[in-house]
Tab-separated table of N, CA and C in Angstrom:
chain	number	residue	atom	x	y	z
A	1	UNK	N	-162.548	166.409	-320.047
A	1	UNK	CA	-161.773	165.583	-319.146
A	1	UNK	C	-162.175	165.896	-317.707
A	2	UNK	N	-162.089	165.228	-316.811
A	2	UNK	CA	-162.339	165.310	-315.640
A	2	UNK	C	-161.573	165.768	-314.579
A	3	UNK	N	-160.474	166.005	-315.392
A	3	UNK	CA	-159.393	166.303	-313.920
A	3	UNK	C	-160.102	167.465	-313.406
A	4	UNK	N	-160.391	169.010	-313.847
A	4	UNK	CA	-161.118	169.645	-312.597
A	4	UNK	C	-161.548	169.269	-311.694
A	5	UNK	N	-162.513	168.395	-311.911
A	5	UNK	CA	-163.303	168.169	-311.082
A	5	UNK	C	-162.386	167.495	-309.578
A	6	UNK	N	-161.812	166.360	-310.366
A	6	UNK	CA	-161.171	165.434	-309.290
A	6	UNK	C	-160.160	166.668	-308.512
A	7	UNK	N	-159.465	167.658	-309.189
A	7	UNK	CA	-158.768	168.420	-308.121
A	7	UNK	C	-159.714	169.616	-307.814
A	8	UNK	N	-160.898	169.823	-307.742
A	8	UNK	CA	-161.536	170.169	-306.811
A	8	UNK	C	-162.539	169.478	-305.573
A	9	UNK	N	-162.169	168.313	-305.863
A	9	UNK	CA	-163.481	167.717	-304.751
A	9	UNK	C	-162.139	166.957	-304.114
A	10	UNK	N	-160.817	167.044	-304.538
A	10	UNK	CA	-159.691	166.497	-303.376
A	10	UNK	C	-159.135	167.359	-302.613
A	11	UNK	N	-159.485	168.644	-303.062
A	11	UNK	CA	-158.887	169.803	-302.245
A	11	UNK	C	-159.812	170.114	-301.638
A	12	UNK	N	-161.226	169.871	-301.802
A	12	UNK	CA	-161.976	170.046	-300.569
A	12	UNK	C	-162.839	169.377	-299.709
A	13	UNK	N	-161.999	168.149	-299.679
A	13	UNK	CA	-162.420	166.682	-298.626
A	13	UNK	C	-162.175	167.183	-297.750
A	14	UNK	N	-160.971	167.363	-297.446
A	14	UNK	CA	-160.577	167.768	-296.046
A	14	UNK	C	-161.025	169.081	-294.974
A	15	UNK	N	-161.217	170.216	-295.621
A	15	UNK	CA	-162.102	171.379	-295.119
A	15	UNK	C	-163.698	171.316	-295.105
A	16	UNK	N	-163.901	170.034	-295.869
A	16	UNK	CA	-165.611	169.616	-295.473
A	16	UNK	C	-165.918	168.779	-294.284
A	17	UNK	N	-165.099	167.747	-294.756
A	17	UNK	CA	-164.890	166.892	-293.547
A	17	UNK	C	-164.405	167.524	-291.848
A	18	UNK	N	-163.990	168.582	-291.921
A	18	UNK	CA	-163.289	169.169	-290.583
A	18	UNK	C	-164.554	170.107	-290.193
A	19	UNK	N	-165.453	170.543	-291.347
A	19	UNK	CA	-166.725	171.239	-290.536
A	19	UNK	C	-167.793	170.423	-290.288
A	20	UNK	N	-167.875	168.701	-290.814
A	20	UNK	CA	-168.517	167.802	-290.483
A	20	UNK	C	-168.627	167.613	-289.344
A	21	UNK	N	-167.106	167.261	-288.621
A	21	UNK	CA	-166.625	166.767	-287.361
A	21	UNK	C	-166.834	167.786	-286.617
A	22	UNK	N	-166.868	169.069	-286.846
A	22	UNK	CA	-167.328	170.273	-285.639
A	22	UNK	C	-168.658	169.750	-285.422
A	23	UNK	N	-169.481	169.630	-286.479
A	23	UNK	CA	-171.483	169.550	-286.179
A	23	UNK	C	-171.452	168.251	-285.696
A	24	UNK	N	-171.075	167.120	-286.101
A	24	UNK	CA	-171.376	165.772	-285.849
A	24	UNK	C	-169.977	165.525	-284.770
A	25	UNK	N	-170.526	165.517	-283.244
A	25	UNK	CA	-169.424	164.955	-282.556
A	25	UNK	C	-168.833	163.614	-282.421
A	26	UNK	N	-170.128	162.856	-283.017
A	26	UNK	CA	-169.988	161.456	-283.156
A	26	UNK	C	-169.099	160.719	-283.967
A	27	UNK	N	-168.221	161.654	-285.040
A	27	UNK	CA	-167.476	161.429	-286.255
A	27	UNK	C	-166.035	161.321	-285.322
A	28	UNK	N	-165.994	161.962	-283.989
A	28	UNK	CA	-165.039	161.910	-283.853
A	28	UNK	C	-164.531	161.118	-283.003
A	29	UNK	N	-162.827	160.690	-283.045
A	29	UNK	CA	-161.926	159.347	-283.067
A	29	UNK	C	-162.115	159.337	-281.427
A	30	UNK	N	-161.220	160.201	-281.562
A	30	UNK	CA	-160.671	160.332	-279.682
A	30	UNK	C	-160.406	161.510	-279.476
A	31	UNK	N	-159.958	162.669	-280.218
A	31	UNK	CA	-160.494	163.976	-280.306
A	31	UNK	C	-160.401	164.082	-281.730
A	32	UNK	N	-160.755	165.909	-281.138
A	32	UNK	CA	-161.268	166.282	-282.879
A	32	UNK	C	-159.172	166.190	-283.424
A	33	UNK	N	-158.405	166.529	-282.751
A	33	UNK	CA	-157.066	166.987	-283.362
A	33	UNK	C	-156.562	165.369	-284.011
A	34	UNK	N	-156.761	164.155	-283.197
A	34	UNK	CA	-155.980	163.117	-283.349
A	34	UNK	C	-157.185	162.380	-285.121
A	35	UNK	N	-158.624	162.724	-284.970
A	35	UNK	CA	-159.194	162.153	-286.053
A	35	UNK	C	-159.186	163.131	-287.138
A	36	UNK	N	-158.217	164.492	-287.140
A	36	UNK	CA	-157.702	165.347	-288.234
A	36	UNK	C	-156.442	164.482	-288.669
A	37	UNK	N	-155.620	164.174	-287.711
A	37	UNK	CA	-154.482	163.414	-288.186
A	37	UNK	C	-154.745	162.693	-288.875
A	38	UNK	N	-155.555	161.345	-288.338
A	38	UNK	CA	-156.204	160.029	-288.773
A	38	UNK	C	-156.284	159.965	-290.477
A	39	UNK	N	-157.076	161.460	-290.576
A	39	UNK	CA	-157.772	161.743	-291.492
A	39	UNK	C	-156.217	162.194	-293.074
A	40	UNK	N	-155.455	163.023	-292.388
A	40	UNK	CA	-154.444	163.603	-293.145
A	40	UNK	C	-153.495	162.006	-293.522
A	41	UNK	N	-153.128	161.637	-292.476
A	41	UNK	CA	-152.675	160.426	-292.398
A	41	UNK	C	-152.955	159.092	-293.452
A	42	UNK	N	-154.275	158.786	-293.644
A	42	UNK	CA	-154.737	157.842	-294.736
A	42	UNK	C	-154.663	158.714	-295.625
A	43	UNK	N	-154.809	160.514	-296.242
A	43	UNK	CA	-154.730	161.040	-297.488
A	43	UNK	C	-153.364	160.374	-297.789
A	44	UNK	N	-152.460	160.637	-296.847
A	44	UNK	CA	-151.175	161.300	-297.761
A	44	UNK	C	-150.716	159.894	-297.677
A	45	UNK	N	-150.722	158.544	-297.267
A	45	UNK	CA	-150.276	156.810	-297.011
A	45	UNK	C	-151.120	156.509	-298.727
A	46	UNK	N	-152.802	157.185	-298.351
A	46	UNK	CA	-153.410	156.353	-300.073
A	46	UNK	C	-152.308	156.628	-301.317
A	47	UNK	N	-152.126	158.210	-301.070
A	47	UNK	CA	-151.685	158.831	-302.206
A	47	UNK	C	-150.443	158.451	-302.539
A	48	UNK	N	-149.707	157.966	-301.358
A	48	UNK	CA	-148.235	157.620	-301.514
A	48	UNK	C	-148.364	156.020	-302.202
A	49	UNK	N	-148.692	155.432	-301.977
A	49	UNK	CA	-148.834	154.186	-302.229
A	49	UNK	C	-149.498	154.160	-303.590
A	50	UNK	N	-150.165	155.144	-303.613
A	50	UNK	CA	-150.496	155.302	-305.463
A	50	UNK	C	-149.877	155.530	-306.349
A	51	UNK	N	-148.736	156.467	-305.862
A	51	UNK	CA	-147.623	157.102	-306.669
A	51	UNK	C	-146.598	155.506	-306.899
A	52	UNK	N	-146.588	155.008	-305.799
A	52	UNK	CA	-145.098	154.029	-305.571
A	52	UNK	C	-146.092	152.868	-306.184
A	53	UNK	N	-147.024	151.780	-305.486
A	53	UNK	CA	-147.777	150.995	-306.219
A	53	UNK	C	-148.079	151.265	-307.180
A	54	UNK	N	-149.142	151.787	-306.996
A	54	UNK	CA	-150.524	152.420	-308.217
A	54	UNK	C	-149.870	152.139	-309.872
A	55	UNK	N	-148.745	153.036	-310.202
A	55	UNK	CA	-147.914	153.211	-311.163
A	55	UNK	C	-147.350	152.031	-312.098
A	56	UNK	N	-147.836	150.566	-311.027
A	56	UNK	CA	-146.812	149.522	-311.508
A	56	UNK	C	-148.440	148.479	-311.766
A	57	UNK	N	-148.999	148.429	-310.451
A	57	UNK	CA	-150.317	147.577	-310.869
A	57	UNK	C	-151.622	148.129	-311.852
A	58	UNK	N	-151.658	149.117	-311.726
A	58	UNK	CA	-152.402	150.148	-312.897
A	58	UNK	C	-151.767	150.273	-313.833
A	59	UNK	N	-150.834	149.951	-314.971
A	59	UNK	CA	-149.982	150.326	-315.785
A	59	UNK	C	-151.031	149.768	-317.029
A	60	UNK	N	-151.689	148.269	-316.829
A	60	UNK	CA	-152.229	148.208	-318.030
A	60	UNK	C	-153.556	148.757	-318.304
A	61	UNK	N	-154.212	150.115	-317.585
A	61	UNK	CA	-155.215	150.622	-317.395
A	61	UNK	C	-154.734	152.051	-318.018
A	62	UNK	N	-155.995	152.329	-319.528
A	62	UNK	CA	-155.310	154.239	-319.610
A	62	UNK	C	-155.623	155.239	-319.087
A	63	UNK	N	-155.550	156.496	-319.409
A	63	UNK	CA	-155.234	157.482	-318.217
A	63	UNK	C	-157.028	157.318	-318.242
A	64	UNK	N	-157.722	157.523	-319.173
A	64	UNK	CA	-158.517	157.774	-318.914
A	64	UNK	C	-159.743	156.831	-318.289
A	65	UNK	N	-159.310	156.032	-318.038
A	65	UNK	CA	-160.133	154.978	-317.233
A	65	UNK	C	-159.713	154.773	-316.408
A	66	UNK	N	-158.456	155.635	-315.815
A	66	UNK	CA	-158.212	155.827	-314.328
A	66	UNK	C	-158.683	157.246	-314.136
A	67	UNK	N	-158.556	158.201	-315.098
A	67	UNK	CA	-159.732	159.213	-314.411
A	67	UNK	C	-161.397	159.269	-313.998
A	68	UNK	N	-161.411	157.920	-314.599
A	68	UNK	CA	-163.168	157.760	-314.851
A	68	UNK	C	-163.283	156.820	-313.954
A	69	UNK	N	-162.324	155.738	-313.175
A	69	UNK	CA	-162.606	155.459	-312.259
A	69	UNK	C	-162.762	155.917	-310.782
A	70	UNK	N	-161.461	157.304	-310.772
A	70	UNK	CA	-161.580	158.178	-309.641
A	70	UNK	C	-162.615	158.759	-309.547
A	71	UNK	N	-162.998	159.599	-310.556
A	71	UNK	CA	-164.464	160.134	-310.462
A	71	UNK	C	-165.164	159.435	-310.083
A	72	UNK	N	-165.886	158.211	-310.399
A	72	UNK	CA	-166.422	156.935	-309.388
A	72	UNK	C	-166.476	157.045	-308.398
A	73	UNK	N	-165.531	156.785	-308.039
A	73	UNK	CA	-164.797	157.036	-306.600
A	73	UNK	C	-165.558	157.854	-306.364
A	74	UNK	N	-165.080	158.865	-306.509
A	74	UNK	CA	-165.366	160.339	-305.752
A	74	UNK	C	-166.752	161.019	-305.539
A	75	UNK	N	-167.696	160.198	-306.965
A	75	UNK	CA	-168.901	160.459	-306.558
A	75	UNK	C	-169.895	159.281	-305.528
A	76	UNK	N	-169.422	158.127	-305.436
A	76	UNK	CA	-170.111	157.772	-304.517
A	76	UNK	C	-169.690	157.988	-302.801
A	77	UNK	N	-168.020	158.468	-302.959
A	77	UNK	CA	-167.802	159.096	-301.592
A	77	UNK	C	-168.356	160.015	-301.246
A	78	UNK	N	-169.054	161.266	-301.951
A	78	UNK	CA	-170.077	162.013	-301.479
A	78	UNK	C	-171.377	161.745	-300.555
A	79	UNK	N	-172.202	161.097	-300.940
A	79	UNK	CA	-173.199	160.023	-300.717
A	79	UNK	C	-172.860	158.834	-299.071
A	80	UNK	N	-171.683	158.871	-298.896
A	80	UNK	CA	-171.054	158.055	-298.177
A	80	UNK	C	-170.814	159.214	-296.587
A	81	UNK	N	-170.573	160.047	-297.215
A	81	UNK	CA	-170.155	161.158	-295.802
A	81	UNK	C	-170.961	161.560	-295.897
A	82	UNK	N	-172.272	161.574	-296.021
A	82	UNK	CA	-173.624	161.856	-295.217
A	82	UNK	C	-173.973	160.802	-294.318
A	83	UNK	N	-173.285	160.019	-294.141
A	83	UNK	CA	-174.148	159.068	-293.034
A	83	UNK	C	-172.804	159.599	-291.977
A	84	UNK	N	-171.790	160.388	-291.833
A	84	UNK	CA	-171.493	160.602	-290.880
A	84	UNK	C	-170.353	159.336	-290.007
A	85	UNK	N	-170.626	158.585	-290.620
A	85	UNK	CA	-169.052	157.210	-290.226
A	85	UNK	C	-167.923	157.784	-290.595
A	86	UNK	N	-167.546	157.663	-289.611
A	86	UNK	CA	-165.955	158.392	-289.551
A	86	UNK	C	-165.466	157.345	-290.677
A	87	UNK	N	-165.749	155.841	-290.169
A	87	UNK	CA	-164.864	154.936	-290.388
A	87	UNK	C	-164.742	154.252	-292.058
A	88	UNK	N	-166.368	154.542	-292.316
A	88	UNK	CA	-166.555	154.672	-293.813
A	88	UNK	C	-166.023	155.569	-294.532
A	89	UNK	N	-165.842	156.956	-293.994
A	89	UNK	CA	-165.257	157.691	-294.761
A	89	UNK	C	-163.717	157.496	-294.656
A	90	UNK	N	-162.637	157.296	-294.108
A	90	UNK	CA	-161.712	157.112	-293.836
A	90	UNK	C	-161.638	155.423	-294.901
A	91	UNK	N	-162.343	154.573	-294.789
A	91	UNK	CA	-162.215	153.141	-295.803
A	91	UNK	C	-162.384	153.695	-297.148
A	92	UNK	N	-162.898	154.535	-297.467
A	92	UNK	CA	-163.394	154.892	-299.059
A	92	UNK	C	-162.450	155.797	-299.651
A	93	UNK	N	-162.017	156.384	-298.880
A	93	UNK	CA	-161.058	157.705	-299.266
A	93	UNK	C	-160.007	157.008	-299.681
A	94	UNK	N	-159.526	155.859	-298.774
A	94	UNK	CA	-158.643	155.189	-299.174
A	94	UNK	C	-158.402	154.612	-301.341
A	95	UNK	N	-159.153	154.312	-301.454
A	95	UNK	CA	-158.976	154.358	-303.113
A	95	UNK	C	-159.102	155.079	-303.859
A	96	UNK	N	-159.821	156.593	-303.233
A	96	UNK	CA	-159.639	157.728	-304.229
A	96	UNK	C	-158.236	157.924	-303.977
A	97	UNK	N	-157.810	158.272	-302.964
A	97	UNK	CA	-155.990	159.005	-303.213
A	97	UNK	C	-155.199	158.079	-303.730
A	98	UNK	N	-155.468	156.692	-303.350
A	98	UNK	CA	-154.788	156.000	-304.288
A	98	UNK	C	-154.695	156.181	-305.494
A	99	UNK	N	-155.795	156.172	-306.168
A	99	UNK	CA	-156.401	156.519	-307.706
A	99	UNK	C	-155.543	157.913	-308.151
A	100	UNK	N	-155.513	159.232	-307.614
A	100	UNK	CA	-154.872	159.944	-307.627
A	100	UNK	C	-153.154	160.447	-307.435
A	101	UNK	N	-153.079	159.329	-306.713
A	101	UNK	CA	-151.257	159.098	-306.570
A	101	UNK	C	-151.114	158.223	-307.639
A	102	UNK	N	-151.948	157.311	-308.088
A	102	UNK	CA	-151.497	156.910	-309.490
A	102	UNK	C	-151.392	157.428	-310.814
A	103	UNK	N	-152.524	158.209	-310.950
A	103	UNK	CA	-152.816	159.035	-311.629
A	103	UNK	C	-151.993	160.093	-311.827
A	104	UNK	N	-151.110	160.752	-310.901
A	104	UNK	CA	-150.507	162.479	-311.409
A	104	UNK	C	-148.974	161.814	-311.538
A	105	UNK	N	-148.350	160.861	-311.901
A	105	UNK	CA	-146.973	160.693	-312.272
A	105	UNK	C	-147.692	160.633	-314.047
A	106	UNK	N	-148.373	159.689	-314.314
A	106	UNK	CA	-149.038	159.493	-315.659
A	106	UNK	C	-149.388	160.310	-315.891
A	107	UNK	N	-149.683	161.045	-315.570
A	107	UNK	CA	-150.787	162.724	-315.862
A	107	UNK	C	-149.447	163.321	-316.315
A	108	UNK	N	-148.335	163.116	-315.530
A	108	UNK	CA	-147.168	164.509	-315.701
A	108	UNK	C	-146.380	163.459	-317.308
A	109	UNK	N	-146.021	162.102	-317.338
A	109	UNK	CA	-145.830	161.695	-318.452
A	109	UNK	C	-146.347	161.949	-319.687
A	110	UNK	N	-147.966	161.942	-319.767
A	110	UNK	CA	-149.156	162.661	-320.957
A	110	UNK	C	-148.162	164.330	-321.031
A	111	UNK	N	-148.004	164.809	-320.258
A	111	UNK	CA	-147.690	165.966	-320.629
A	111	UNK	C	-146.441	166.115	-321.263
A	112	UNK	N	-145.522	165.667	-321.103
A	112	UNK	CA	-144.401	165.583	-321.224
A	112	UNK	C	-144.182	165.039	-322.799
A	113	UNK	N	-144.936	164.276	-322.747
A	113	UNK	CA	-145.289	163.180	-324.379
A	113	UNK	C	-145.841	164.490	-325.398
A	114	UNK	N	-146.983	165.006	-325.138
A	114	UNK	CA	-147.563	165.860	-325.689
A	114	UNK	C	-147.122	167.425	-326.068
A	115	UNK	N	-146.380	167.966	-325.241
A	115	UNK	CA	-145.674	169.195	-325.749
A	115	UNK	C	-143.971	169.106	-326.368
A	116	UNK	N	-144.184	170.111	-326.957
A	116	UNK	CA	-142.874	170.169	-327.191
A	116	UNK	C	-141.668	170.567	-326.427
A	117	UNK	N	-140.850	169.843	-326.598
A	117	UNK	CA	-139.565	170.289	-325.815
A	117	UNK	C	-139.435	171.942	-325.406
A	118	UNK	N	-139.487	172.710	-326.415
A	118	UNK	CA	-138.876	173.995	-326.162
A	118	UNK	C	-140.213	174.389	-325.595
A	119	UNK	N	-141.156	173.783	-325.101
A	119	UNK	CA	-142.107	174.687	-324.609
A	119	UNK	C	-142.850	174.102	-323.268
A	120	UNK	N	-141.854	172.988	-323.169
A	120	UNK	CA	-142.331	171.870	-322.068
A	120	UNK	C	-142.420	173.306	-320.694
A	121	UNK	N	-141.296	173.561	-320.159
A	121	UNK	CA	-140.885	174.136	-319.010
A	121	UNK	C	-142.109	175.056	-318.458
A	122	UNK	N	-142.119	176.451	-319.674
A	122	UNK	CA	-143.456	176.823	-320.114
A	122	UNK	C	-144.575	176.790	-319.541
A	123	UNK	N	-144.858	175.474	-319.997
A	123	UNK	CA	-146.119	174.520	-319.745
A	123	UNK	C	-146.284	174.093	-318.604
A	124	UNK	N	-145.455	173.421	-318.053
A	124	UNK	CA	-145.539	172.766	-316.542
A	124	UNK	C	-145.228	174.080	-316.176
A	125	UNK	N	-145.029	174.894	-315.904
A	125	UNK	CA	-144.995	176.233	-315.329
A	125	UNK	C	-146.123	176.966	-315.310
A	126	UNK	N	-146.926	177.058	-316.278
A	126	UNK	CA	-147.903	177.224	-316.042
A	126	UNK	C	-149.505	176.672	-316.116
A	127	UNK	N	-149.638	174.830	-315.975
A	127	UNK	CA	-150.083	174.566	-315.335
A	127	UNK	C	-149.456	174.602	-313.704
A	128	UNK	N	-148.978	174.659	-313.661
A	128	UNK	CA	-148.337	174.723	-311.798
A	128	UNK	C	-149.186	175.828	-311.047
A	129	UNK	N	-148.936	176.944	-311.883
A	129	UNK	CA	-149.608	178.368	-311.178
A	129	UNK	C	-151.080	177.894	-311.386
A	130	UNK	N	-151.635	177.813	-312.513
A	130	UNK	CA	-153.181	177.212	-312.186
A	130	UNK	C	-153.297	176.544	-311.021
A	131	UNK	N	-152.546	175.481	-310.997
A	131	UNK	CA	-152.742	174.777	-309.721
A	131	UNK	C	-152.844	175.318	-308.440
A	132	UNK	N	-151.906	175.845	-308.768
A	132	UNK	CA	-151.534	176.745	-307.230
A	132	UNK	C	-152.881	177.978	-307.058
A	133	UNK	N	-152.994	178.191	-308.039
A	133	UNK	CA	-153.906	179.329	-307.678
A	133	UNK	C	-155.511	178.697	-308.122
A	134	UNK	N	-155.565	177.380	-308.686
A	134	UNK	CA	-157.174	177.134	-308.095
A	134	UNK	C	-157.394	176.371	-306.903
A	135	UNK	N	-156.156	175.868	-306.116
A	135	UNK	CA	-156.447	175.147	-304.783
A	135	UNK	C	-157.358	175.968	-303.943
A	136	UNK	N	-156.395	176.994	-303.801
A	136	UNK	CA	-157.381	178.216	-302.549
A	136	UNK	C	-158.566	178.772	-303.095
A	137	UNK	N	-158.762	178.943	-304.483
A	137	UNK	CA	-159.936	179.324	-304.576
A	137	UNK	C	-161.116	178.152	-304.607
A	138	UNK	N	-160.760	177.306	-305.522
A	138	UNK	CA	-161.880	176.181	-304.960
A	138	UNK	C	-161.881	175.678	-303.712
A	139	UNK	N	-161.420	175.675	-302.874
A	139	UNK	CA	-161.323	175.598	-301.356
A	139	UNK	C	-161.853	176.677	-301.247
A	140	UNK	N	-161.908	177.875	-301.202
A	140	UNK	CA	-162.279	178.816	-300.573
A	140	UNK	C	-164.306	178.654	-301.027
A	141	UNK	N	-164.097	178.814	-302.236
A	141	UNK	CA	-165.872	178.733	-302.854
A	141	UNK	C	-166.413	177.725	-302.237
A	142	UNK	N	-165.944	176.528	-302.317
A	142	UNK	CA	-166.535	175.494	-301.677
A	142	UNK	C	-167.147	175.761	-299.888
A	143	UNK	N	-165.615	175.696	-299.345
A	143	UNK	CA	-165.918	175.902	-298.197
A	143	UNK	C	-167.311	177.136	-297.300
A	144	UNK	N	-166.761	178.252	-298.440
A	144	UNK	CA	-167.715	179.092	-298.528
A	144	UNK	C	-169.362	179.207	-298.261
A	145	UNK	N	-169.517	177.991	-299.454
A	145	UNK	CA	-171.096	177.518	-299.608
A	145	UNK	C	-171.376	177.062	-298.493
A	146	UNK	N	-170.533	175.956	-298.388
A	146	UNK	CA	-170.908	175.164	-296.781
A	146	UNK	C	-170.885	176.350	-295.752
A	147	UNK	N	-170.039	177.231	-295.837
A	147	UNK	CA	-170.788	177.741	-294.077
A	147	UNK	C	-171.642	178.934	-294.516
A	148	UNK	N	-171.402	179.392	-295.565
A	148	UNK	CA	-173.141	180.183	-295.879
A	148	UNK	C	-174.339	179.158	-295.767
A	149	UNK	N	-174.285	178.121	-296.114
A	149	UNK	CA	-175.363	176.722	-295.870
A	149	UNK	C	-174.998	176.238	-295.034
A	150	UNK	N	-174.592	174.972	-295.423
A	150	UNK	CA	-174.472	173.774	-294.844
A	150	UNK	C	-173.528	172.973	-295.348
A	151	UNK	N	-172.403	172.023	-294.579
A	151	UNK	CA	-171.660	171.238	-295.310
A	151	UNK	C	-172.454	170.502	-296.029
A	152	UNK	N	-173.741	169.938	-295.886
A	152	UNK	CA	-174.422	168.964	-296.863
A	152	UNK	C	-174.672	169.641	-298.190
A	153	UNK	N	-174.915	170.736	-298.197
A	153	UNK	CA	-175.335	171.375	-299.235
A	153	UNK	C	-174.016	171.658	-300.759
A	154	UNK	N	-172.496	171.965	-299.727
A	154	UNK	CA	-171.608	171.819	-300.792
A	154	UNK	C	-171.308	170.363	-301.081
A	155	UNK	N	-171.541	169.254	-300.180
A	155	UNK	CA	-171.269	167.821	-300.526
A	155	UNK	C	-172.451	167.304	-301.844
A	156	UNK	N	-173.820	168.095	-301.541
A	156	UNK	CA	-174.467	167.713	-302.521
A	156	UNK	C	-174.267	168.079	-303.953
A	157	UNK	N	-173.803	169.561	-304.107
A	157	UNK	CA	-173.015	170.310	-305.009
A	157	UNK	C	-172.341	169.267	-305.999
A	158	UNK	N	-170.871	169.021	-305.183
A	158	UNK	CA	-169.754	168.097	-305.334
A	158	UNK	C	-170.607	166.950	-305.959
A	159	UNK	N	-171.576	165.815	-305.201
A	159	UNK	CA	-171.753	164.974	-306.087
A	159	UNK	C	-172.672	165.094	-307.140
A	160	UNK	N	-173.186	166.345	-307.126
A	160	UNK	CA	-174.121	166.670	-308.671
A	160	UNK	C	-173.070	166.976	-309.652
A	161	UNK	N	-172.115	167.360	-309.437
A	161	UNK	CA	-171.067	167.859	-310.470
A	161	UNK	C	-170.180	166.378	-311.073
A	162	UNK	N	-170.506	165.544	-309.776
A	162	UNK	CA	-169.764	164.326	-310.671
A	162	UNK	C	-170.553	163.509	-311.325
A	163	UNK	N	-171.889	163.395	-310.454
A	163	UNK	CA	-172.971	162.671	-312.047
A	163	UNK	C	-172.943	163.463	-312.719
A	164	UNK	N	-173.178	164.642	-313.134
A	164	UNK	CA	-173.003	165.155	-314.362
A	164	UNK	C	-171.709	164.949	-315.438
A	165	UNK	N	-171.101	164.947	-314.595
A	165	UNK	CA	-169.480	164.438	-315.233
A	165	UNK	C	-169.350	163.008	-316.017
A	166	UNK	N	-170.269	162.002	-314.819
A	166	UNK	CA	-170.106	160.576	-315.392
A	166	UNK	C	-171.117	160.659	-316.458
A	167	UNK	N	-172.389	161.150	-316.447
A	167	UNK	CA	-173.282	161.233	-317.698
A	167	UNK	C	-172.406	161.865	-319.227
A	168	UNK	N	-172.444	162.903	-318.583
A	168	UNK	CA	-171.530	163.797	-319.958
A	168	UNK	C	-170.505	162.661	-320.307
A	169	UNK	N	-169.629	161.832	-319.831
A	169	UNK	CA	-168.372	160.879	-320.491
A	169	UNK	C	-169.433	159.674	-320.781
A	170	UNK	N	-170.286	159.501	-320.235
A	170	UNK	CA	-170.747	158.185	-320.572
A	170	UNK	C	-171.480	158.756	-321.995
A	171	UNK	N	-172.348	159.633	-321.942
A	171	UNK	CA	-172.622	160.342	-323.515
A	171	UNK	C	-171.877	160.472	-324.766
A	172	UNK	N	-170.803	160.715	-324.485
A	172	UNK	CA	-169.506	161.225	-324.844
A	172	UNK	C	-169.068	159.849	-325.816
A	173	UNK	N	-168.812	159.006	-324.894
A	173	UNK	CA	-168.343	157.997	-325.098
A	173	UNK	C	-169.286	157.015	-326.244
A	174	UNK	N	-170.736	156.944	-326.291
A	174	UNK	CA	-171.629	156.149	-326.825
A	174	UNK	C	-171.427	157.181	-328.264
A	175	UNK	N	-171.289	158.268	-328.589
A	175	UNK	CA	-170.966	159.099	-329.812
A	175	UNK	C	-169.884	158.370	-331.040
């Protein structure tokens, strides 16, 4: 399944993108603080609108062809923030968080469907701590690479990990 992936290359848009905008001054709005907003601003509007929309116009789509479309997403947004457009990246991002605010109410329903009662709590308990505790570290590795390298170098990373992802399901799938 793909969700790793997608919650590691969403937790580290934003700490790539912010060492983009240090090297490339041209990325930026009107300063660097107001095109961080800009930037936080369309995450958390896509994502909201995914959760509240997403949920109702995506309904006849299954989970997993909304994970396989985010991944989409997500790998040609790689590819996209190398040319350095603020404004492209800010238009594209826009349907991954969407995709993802649609995606984690359904994600938490699959779960809910799938375990058992007496062990539900458990469960969402400890996926939670995973969560919690692979944000900072894949943020941290990621970010890492990039300033031991180069932000291009973890962006290239990121989208080798999602063609590989779309190959492996598209393989997967022809089986």
């Amino acid at each position: 399944m793909t969700d790793p992936f997608l919650m590691l290359s969403s937790l580290t848009l934003t700490p790539i993108l912010q060492m983009l905008l240090v090297e490339n001054k041209q990325m930026i709005l009107s300063s660097y603080s107001f095109t961080i907003a800009t930037l936080n601003a369309t995450i958390a509007v896509a994502l909201a609108l995914g959760g509240f929309l997403g949920t109702n116009y995506l309904k006849g789509f299954s989970l997993q062809t909304l994970l396989f479309s985010c991944l989409l997403a997500t790998s040609i947004f790689y590819p996209l923030v190398l040319t350095h457009n603020i404004y492209l990246i800010l238009l594209t991002i826009i349907p991954i968080c969407f995709l993802v605010g649609a995606i984690m109410p359904r994600l938490s329903g699959w779960i809910v469907q799938i375990v058992a009662a007496d062990k539900l709590a458990m469960t969402i308990g400890l996926i939670n701590t995973l969560l919690v505790g692979l944000a900072p570290l894949s943020t941290f590795l990621i970010v890492l690479l990039a300033s031991l390298t180069a932000p291009t170098y973890a962006i290239f990373l990121l989208f080798a990990l999602g063609l590989a992802l779309i190959f492996g399901k598209i393989m997967t799938a022809k089986k």
